[in-house]
Amino acid sequence: MKKCIAMSAALLTLGTGTADAEPYQMTLLSALPEFNGSLREGVALYGSVDMGINYQTVGGKSLVQTQSGGEWTSKFGLFGREDLGGGLRAEFNLESGFLANSGAMQDNTSFLNRQAWVGLNSSTYGRVRFGKQIGTGLPLFVDVFGTVGTNSAYTWLGTAVVQTSKGFGYNSDLGAGATQLPARVNNAITYLSPSFAGFSTELMYAPSNVAGQSPTAAAQGALLQWYDGTTYVTGTYNQVWGATGTGGTSTVRNDLYGFGVVYDTGKIVLSGAFNQYAPKLANDGIARVYTLGTIWPVGRNAFRASVVYRDTSGVHDPANNPAKDSAFGVMLGYDYTLSKRTGLYARAGFIRNYGISTVLLNNNPLPTQTGSTAPELGTTPVTVSLGMYHNF
């Protein structure tokens, strides 16, 4: 649930094609030295500071708070590049997220929680990277809100952050074997091929680094993509192994499928995506997520909107009875650009839970049932934010 700056490496690697206008989302890449062309060799410091005021309400309880990361994840990073000659470059990236309202680290268990990799990039043979990095799920820019960990219905419904009586988990309403591919994968080895006729592919393998675990992989996957300068089409397939909750080294394979399309002329952005999550454990359910989004830039202004629907099949309630489980989300946004690096934003959205669905929105826990740790059913968390950001 952590945001990459506007677009992943995938889109830029495919080139700009012959489009008449520069894609709108491509202009936002200037915040990253990896993509903006300013760093041919050496090391660059970059980052974002994002602060806002947020109002949330769910189940009759409301909260007003300052909040970091409403438009961009607050972060700082180092990107380095060395020209080795013959079209070959050595590269590395170290990136850490933080909370601008408190100064705390975004992840208390990992300092470099967003990027920590080293690799080689060849203009002829492609790119290979080793370390913590973005995986082979659908690229984060398929969500018009950038899969930010706060104001994005796609983030919360797509990754399915579900609250249960035992706490919070990804797709945990599907059953004991369900999990999710994280936005950034530990121990990852990735290879991105050169582009041919607009096509390229990325492969990933991430070992678990746990002795005696079978299989040895924690995740593996592939992404196929095509880009002509205006239209981006991608399909992904990933296998992720999650614990069954019984302890030991027992794991369950989850098959994750994704398909996405982005049409970006520079004057309008249209986006659509489909995801399916299927744990391979008896009696576990399957989730499918459908997403539509748009960005309409007008001068310094940009208007955003997305709708997300998550439906499931084969799920069971706590008494092991078949149950209905679905949710619908909407997010609206407005941006005003003060400069290439600074802007103001407004966000408003909700998620409506149906049946036994208990999906969160913007980190605000759902109220619990009287005398129980189980969350209330049929809730509709709502969030509204105003904020500003500065990229450096």
Short mmCIF file of C-alpha atoms in Angstrom, two decimals:
data_model
loop_
_atom_site.label_atom_id
_atom_site.label_comp_id
_atom_site.label_asym_id
_atom_site.label_seq_id
_atom_site.Cartn_x
_atom_site.Cartn_y
_atom_site.Cartn_z
CA MET A 1 0.00 0.00 0.00
CA LYS A 2 2.87 2.33 -0.70
CA LYS A 3 3.01 4.67 -3.63
CA CYS A 4 5.60 4.75 -6.38
CA ILE A 5 6.04 8.24 -7.87
CA ALA A 6 3.41 8.29 -10.62
CA MET A 7 4.77 5.53 -12.86
CA SER A 8 6.98 2.49 -12.50
CA ALA A 9 10.05 1.74 -14.59
CA ALA A 10 7.92 -0.34 -16.93
CA LEU A 11 6.30 2.53 -18.79
CA LEU A 12 9.41 4.61 -19.37
CA THR A 13 11.44 1.58 -20.45
CA LEU A 14 8.94 1.00 -23.25
CA GLY A 15 9.70 4.39 -24.73
CA THR A 16 7.50 7.29 -25.78
CA GLY A 17 6.39 5.99 -29.19
CA THR A 18 4.99 8.49 -31.65
CA ALA A 19 2.24 10.10 -29.61
CA ASP A 20 1.43 13.72 -30.52
CA ALA A 21 1.26 14.88 -26.87
CA GLU A 22 3.33 13.87 -23.89
CA PRO A 23 1.34 11.54 -21.63
CA TYR A 24 0.10 13.37 -18.54
CA GLN A 25 1.45 10.81 -16.09
CA MET A 26 4.87 10.89 -17.77
CA THR A 27 5.34 14.54 -16.76
CA LEU A 28 5.25 13.48 -13.10
CA LEU A 29 8.33 11.29 -13.53
CA SER A 30 10.55 14.35 -13.20
CA ALA A 31 10.43 13.78 -9.43
CA LEU A 32 12.63 10.68 -9.84
CA PRO A 33 16.27 10.95 -10.96
CA GLU A 34 16.03 7.45 -12.43
CA PHE A 35 13.67 8.75 -15.11
CA ASN A 36 14.12 12.49 -15.55
CA GLY A 37 17.46 12.28 -17.40
CA SER A 38 19.29 14.61 -15.00
CA LEU A 39 21.58 11.88 -13.69
CA ARG A 40 23.81 10.24 -16.26
CA GLU A 41 26.36 9.19 -13.65
CA GLY A 42 26.75 9.72 -9.91
CA VAL A 43 24.36 9.76 -6.96
CA ALA A 44 21.19 11.85 -6.50
CA LEU A 45 19.13 12.55 -3.38
CA TYR A 46 15.38 12.79 -3.95
CA GLY A 47 12.13 12.53 -2.04
CA SER A 48 8.71 13.92 -1.16
CA VAL A 49 7.13 15.63 1.83
CA ASP A 50 3.34 15.35 1.89
CA MET A 51 1.08 16.67 4.66
CA GLY A 52 -2.67 17.03 4.92
CA ILE A 53 -5.68 17.34 7.18
CA ASN A 54 -7.95 14.31 7.07
CA TYR A 55 -11.51 13.67 8.25
CA GLN A 56 -12.83 10.11 8.57
CA THR A 57 -16.09 8.64 9.74
CA VAL A 58 -17.38 5.07 10.08
CA GLY A 59 -20.10 3.52 12.22
CA GLY A 60 -21.04 6.86 13.79
CA LYS A 61 -17.48 7.56 14.97
CA SER A 62 -15.42 10.34 13.38
CA LEU A 63 -11.77 11.38 13.43
CA VAL A 64 -9.98 14.58 12.44
CA GLN A 65 -6.22 14.23 12.09
CA THR A 66 -3.10 15.44 10.35
CA GLN A 67 -1.93 12.81 7.91
CA SER A 68 1.18 12.17 5.86
CA GLY A 69 1.04 10.82 2.32
CA GLY A 70 -2.34 11.88 0.98
CA GLU A 71 -1.03 12.45 -2.57
CA TRP A 72 2.58 11.22 -2.48
CA THR A 73 4.19 8.97 0.08
CA SER A 74 6.58 11.06 2.22
CA LYS A 75 10.00 9.56 1.59
CA PHE A 76 13.65 10.15 0.82
CA GLY A 77 15.95 8.13 -1.35
CA LEU A 78 19.31 7.77 -3.04
CA PHE A 79 19.61 6.72 -6.66
CA GLY A 80 23.01 5.98 -8.18
CA ARG A 81 24.26 5.20 -11.65
CA GLU A 82 27.67 4.40 -13.17
CA ASP A 83 28.43 4.16 -16.89
CA LEU A 84 30.44 0.98 -17.45
CA GLY A 85 30.78 1.51 -21.20
CA GLY A 86 29.34 -0.40 -24.12
CA GLY A 87 25.77 0.57 -23.24
CA LEU A 88 26.03 -1.05 -19.77
CA ARG A 89 25.30 0.81 -16.53
CA ALA A 90 25.43 -0.15 -12.87
CA GLU A 91 22.52 1.22 -10.83
CA PHE A 92 21.21 1.16 -7.27
CA ASN A 93 18.28 2.60 -5.32
CA LEU A 94 17.78 3.03 -1.57
CA GLU A 95 14.46 4.50 -0.44
CA SER A 96 12.77 4.97 2.93
CA GLY A 97 9.25 6.15 3.77
CA PHE A 98 8.43 8.32 6.79
CA LEU A 99 5.44 10.07 8.37
CA ALA A 100 5.78 13.82 7.92
CA ASN A 101 3.34 14.63 10.72
CA SER A 102 5.43 12.85 13.39
CA GLY A 103 8.84 12.19 11.84
CA ALA A 104 8.42 8.46 12.54
CA MET A 105 9.51 5.83 10.07
CA GLN A 106 6.75 4.47 7.87
CA ASP A 107 7.79 0.91 8.77
CA ASN A 108 9.30 0.32 12.22
CA THR A 109 10.72 -3.05 11.13
CA SER A 110 12.56 -1.83 8.03
CA PHE A 111 14.51 1.39 7.49
CA LEU A 112 14.75 1.02 3.69
CA ASN A 113 11.17 -0.20 3.42
CA ARG A 114 10.52 1.01 -0.14
CA GLN A 115 13.60 0.22 -2.22
CA ALA A 116 16.93 -1.50 -1.59
CA TRP A 117 18.39 -2.97 -4.76
CA VAL A 118 21.45 -3.04 -7.02
CA GLY A 119 21.55 -4.06 -10.66
CA LEU A 120 22.82 -3.78 -14.22
CA ASN A 121 21.06 -2.05 -17.10
CA SER A 122 22.00 -2.82 -20.70
CA SER A 123 20.57 -1.01 -23.70
CA THR A 124 20.95 -4.27 -25.65
CA TYR A 125 20.17 -7.09 -23.22
CA GLY A 126 17.75 -5.55 -20.72
CA ARG A 127 17.83 -4.93 -17.00
CA VAL A 128 18.45 -7.13 -13.96
CA ARG A 129 18.02 -6.10 -10.31
CA PHE A 130 18.62 -7.79 -6.95
CA GLY A 131 16.96 -6.76 -3.67
CA LYS A 132 13.76 -5.18 -2.36
CA GLN A 133 11.88 -3.70 -5.30
CA ILE A 134 8.52 -3.31 -7.02
CA GLY A 135 7.22 -6.73 -8.08
CA THR A 136 5.42 -8.03 -11.16
CA GLY A 137 1.88 -7.17 -10.14
CA LEU A 138 -0.04 -4.55 -12.11
CA PRO A 139 2.03 -1.35 -12.22
CA LEU A 140 1.01 1.18 -9.57
CA PHE A 141 0.06 3.83 -12.14
CA VAL A 142 -2.86 1.68 -13.32
CA ASP A 143 -4.65 3.25 -10.34
CA VAL A 144 -5.26 6.92 -11.19
CA PHE A 145 -4.58 7.74 -7.52
CA GLY A 146 -1.22 5.94 -7.70
CA THR A 147 -2.01 3.16 -5.20
CA VAL A 148 -1.17 5.55 -2.38
CA GLY A 149 -1.64 4.05 1.08
CA THR A 150 -4.26 6.60 2.15
CA ASN A 151 -6.65 8.13 -0.38
CA SER A 152 -7.17 5.29 -2.87
CA ALA A 153 -10.14 2.94 -3.08
CA TYR A 154 -8.05 0.69 -5.34
CA THR A 155 -5.38 0.30 -2.65
CA TRP A 156 -7.80 -0.87 0.02
CA LEU A 157 -10.13 -2.95 -2.14
CA GLY A 158 -7.49 -4.24 -4.55
CA THR A 159 -5.17 -5.47 -1.83
CA ALA A 160 -8.27 -6.22 0.30
CA VAL A 161 -7.18 -4.98 3.72
CA VAL A 162 -9.77 -6.92 5.71
CA GLN A 163 -10.49 -6.55 9.43
CA THR A 164 -11.45 -9.70 11.36
CA SER A 165 -11.74 -10.62 15.03
CA LYS A 166 -8.07 -11.65 14.87
CA GLY A 167 -6.82 -8.35 13.42
CA PHE A 168 -6.04 -7.15 9.89
CA GLY A 169 -4.90 -9.16 6.89
CA TYR A 170 -4.76 -9.15 3.12
CA ASN A 171 -7.70 -11.08 1.62
CA SER A 172 -8.20 -12.70 5.03
CA ASP A 173 -11.94 -13.06 4.37
CA LEU A 174 -11.10 -15.67 1.70
CA GLY A 175 -9.73 -18.16 4.22
CA ALA A 176 -6.65 -19.31 6.11
CA GLY A 177 -4.43 -19.66 3.04
CA ALA A 178 -5.08 -16.25 1.45
CA THR A 179 -2.39 -13.63 1.08
CA GLN A 180 -1.29 -10.91 -1.34
CA LEU A 181 1.72 -9.90 -3.44
CA PRO A 182 3.24 -6.87 -1.68
CA ALA A 183 3.82 -3.72 -3.72
CA ARG A 184 7.52 -4.12 -2.95
CA VAL A 185 8.96 -7.62 -2.72
CA ASN A 186 11.81 -8.69 -0.44
CA ASN A 187 14.69 -10.80 -1.79
CA ALA A 188 13.50 -10.20 -5.37
CA ILE A 189 15.47 -10.98 -8.51
CA THR A 190 13.94 -9.34 -11.58
CA TYR A 191 14.74 -9.22 -15.29
CA LEU A 192 13.16 -6.70 -17.68
CA SER A 193 13.66 -7.40 -21.37
CA PRO A 194 14.34 -4.76 -24.02
CA SER A 195 11.28 -3.50 -25.90
CA PHE A 196 10.47 -5.05 -29.29
CA ALA A 197 7.65 -3.56 -31.37
CA GLY A 198 6.29 -2.05 -28.17
CA PHE A 199 6.36 -5.35 -26.25
CA SER A 200 8.50 -6.23 -23.25
CA THR A 201 8.32 -8.66 -20.37
CA GLU A 202 9.47 -8.68 -16.76
CA LEU A 203 10.21 -11.84 -14.75
CA MET A 204 10.58 -12.08 -10.97
CA TYR A 205 11.73 -14.72 -8.51
CA ALA A 206 11.89 -14.10 -4.75
CA PRO A 207 13.19 -16.87 -2.44
CA SER A 208 11.77 -17.10 1.06
CA ASN A 209 15.23 -17.29 2.69
CA VAL A 210 13.72 -19.77 5.18
CA ALA A 211 15.58 -23.05 5.68
CA GLY A 212 13.46 -26.16 5.15
CA GLN A 213 10.51 -24.35 3.61
CA SER A 214 8.97 -25.93 0.54
CA PRO A 215 8.80 -24.53 -2.02
CA THR A 216 11.83 -22.31 -1.61
CA ALA A 217 10.07 -19.35 -3.29
CA ALA A 218 8.06 -16.74 -1.43
CA ALA A 219 6.84 -15.27 -4.73
CA GLN A 220 7.42 -15.56 -8.45
CA GLY A 221 5.72 -14.00 -11.42
CA ALA A 222 5.73 -12.48 -14.87
CA LEU A 223 4.43 -9.30 -16.47
CA LEU A 224 3.85 -8.82 -20.21
CA GLN A 225 3.29 -5.28 -21.46
CA TRP A 226 2.81 -3.25 -24.63
CA TYR A 227 3.04 0.51 -25.07
CA ASP A 228 2.78 2.76 -28.15
CA GLY A 229 3.15 6.18 -26.52
CA THR A 230 -0.57 6.59 -25.83
CA THR A 231 -1.97 3.18 -24.88
CA TYR A 232 -0.47 0.86 -22.29
CA VAL A 233 -1.71 -2.75 -21.97
CA THR A 234 -0.41 -5.28 -19.47
CA GLY A 235 -1.17 -8.74 -18.14
CA THR A 236 0.39 -10.32 -15.05
CA TYR A 237 0.49 -13.69 -13.33
CA ASN A 238 2.03 -14.22 -9.91
CA GLN A 239 2.35 -17.09 -7.46
CA VAL A 240 2.68 -16.09 -3.81
CA TRP A 241 3.06 -18.48 -0.87
CA GLY A 242 1.39 -17.54 2.39
CA ALA A 243 1.32 -19.22 5.80
CA THR A 244 -1.78 -21.22 6.70
CA GLY A 245 -1.86 -19.78 10.20
CA THR A 246 -0.98 -23.15 11.72
CA GLY A 247 2.68 -22.26 12.29
CA GLY A 248 5.77 -24.16 11.17
CA THR A 249 6.84 -24.08 7.54
CA SER A 250 3.45 -24.93 6.01
CA THR A 251 2.57 -22.59 3.12
CA VAL A 252 -0.26 -22.20 0.63
CA ARG A 253 0.13 -21.05 -2.97
CA ASN A 254 -1.98 -18.09 -4.12
CA ASP A 255 -2.49 -17.54 -7.85
CA LEU A 256 -2.87 -13.84 -8.67
CA TYR A 257 -4.00 -12.70 -12.12
CA GLY A 258 -4.13 -9.13 -13.38
CA PHE A 259 -5.01 -7.24 -16.55
CA GLY A 260 -4.76 -3.48 -17.02
CA VAL A 261 -5.18 -0.80 -19.70
CA VAL A 262 -4.19 2.88 -19.54
CA TYR A 263 -5.01 5.36 -22.31
CA ASP A 264 -3.14 8.64 -21.84
CA THR A 265 -3.16 11.37 -24.50
CA GLY A 266 -1.89 14.15 -22.23
CA LYS A 267 -5.39 15.68 -22.27
CA ILE A 268 -7.24 12.73 -20.73
CA VAL A 269 -6.25 9.57 -18.89
CA LEU A 270 -8.55 6.53 -18.90
CA SER A 271 -7.71 3.43 -16.89
CA GLY A 272 -9.24 0.01 -16.32
CA ALA A 273 -8.06 -3.07 -14.45
CA PHE A 274 -9.11 -6.57 -13.39
CA ASN A 275 -7.50 -8.63 -10.61
CA GLN A 276 -8.26 -12.12 -9.33
CA TYR A 277 -6.89 -13.68 -6.14
CA ALA A 278 -7.19 -17.45 -5.70
CA PRO A 279 -5.60 -19.25 -2.71
CA LYS A 280 -5.07 -22.98 -3.30
CA LEU A 281 -6.44 -24.20 0.02
CA ALA A 282 -9.58 -26.30 0.33
CA ASN A 283 -12.66 -24.25 1.25
CA ASP A 284 -10.90 -20.93 0.64
CA GLY A 285 -12.73 -18.42 -1.56
CA ILE A 286 -11.75 -16.36 -4.62
CA ALA A 287 -11.84 -12.56 -4.97
CA ARG A 288 -12.18 -10.50 -8.13
CA VAL A 289 -11.62 -6.73 -8.31
CA TYR A 290 -12.82 -4.47 -11.15
CA THR A 291 -11.50 -0.90 -11.46
CA LEU A 292 -12.24 2.10 -13.70
CA GLY A 293 -10.53 5.48 -13.38
CA THR A 294 -9.85 8.77 -15.12
CA ILE A 295 -7.69 11.89 -14.85
CA TRP A 296 -8.73 15.10 -16.61
CA PRO A 297 -5.93 17.71 -16.59
CA VAL A 298 -6.85 21.32 -17.35
CA GLY A 299 -3.88 23.67 -17.11
CA ARG A 300 -2.69 23.69 -13.50
CA ASN A 301 -5.76 21.70 -12.46
CA ALA A 302 -6.38 17.95 -12.56
CA PHE A 303 -9.60 16.13 -11.72
CA ARG A 304 -9.48 12.43 -10.76
CA ALA A 305 -12.10 9.75 -10.19
CA SER A 306 -12.16 6.00 -9.72
CA VAL A 307 -14.73 3.32 -8.97
CA VAL A 308 -13.75 -0.11 -7.63
CA TYR A 309 -15.87 -3.21 -7.08
CA ARG A 310 -14.69 -6.31 -5.21
CA ASP A 311 -16.71 -9.50 -5.34
CA THR A 312 -15.98 -12.95 -3.93
CA SER A 313 -17.13 -16.53 -4.33
CA GLY A 314 -16.76 -19.55 -2.07
CA VAL A 315 -16.31 -17.55 1.15
CA HIS A 316 -17.63 -18.62 4.56
CA ASP A 317 -18.64 -16.75 7.70
CA PRO A 318 -17.05 -17.48 11.13
CA ALA A 319 -19.56 -20.32 11.60
CA ASN A 320 -18.33 -21.85 8.30
CA ASN A 321 -21.59 -21.14 6.50
CA PRO A 322 -21.53 -19.91 2.88
CA ALA A 323 -21.76 -16.12 2.87
CA LYS A 324 -22.08 -13.15 0.54
CA ASP A 325 -19.06 -10.84 0.56
CA SER A 326 -18.60 -7.80 -1.69
CA ALA A 327 -17.68 -4.12 -1.52
CA PHE A 328 -17.92 -1.02 -3.70
CA GLY A 329 -15.62 2.01 -3.50
CA VAL A 330 -15.46 5.51 -5.00
CA MET A 331 -12.65 8.07 -4.80
CA LEU A 332 -12.74 11.63 -6.17
CA GLY A 333 -9.80 14.01 -6.32
CA TYR A 334 -8.66 17.47 -7.34
CA ASP A 335 -5.06 18.68 -7.76
CA TYR A 336 -3.73 22.21 -8.22
CA THR A 337 -0.11 22.43 -9.34
CA LEU A 338 1.83 25.38 -7.93
CA SER A 339 5.05 24.34 -9.69
CA LYS A 340 6.68 21.25 -11.15
CA ARG A 341 7.51 20.14 -7.61
CA THR A 342 4.77 21.57 -5.38
CA GLY A 343 1.02 21.17 -5.37
CA LEU A 344 -2.24 21.20 -3.42
CA TYR A 345 -4.83 18.42 -3.40
CA ALA A 346 -8.30 17.43 -2.20
CA ARG A 347 -9.64 13.88 -1.86
CA ALA A 348 -13.00 12.38 -0.89
CA GLY A 349 -14.18 8.79 -1.04
CA PHE A 350 -15.92 5.86 0.58
CA ILE A 351 -16.12 2.05 0.60
CA ARG A 352 -19.51 0.37 1.06
CA ASN A 353 -19.26 -3.13 2.55
CA TYR A 354 -21.94 -5.74 1.81
CA GLY A 355 -22.57 -9.12 3.43
CA ILE A 356 -19.63 -10.16 5.61
CA SER A 357 -17.20 -7.77 3.88
CA THR A 358 -15.13 -5.70 6.35
CA VAL A 359 -12.64 -3.81 4.15
CA LEU A 360 -10.96 -0.75 5.66
CA LEU A 361 -10.36 2.67 4.13
CA ASN A 362 -7.43 4.93 4.96
CA ASN A 363 -6.20 2.98 8.00
CA ASN A 364 -9.26 3.74 10.13
CA PRO A 365 -10.37 0.56 11.99
CA LEU A 366 -14.01 -0.43 11.74
CA PRO A 367 -16.08 -0.36 14.95
CA THR A 368 -16.47 -3.72 16.65
CA GLN A 369 -19.62 -5.56 17.62
CA THR A 370 -20.79 -5.15 21.22
CA GLY A 371 -18.83 -7.45 23.54
CA SER A 372 -16.70 -8.80 20.70
CA THR A 373 -13.53 -8.10 18.74
CA ALA A 374 -15.36 -8.88 15.47
CA PRO A 375 -15.97 -5.78 13.30
CA GLU A 376 -19.46 -4.54 12.56
CA LEU A 377 -20.95 -5.62 9.23
CA GLY A 378 -22.47 -3.37 6.57
CA THR A 379 -20.20 -0.42 7.33
CA THR A 380 -19.31 2.46 5.01
CA PRO A 381 -16.03 4.16 5.93
CA VAL A 382 -15.71 7.68 4.48
CA THR A 383 -12.58 9.82 4.10
CA VAL A 384 -12.01 13.50 3.12
CA SER A 385 -8.54 15.11 2.87
CA LEU A 386 -6.95 18.47 2.05
CA GLY A 387 -3.19 18.73 1.75
CA MET A 388 -0.04 19.80 -0.03
CA TYR A 389 3.17 18.13 -1.19
CA HIS A 390 6.65 19.08 -2.27
CA ASN A 391 8.95 16.82 -4.29
CA PHE A 392 12.70 17.41 -4.16
#
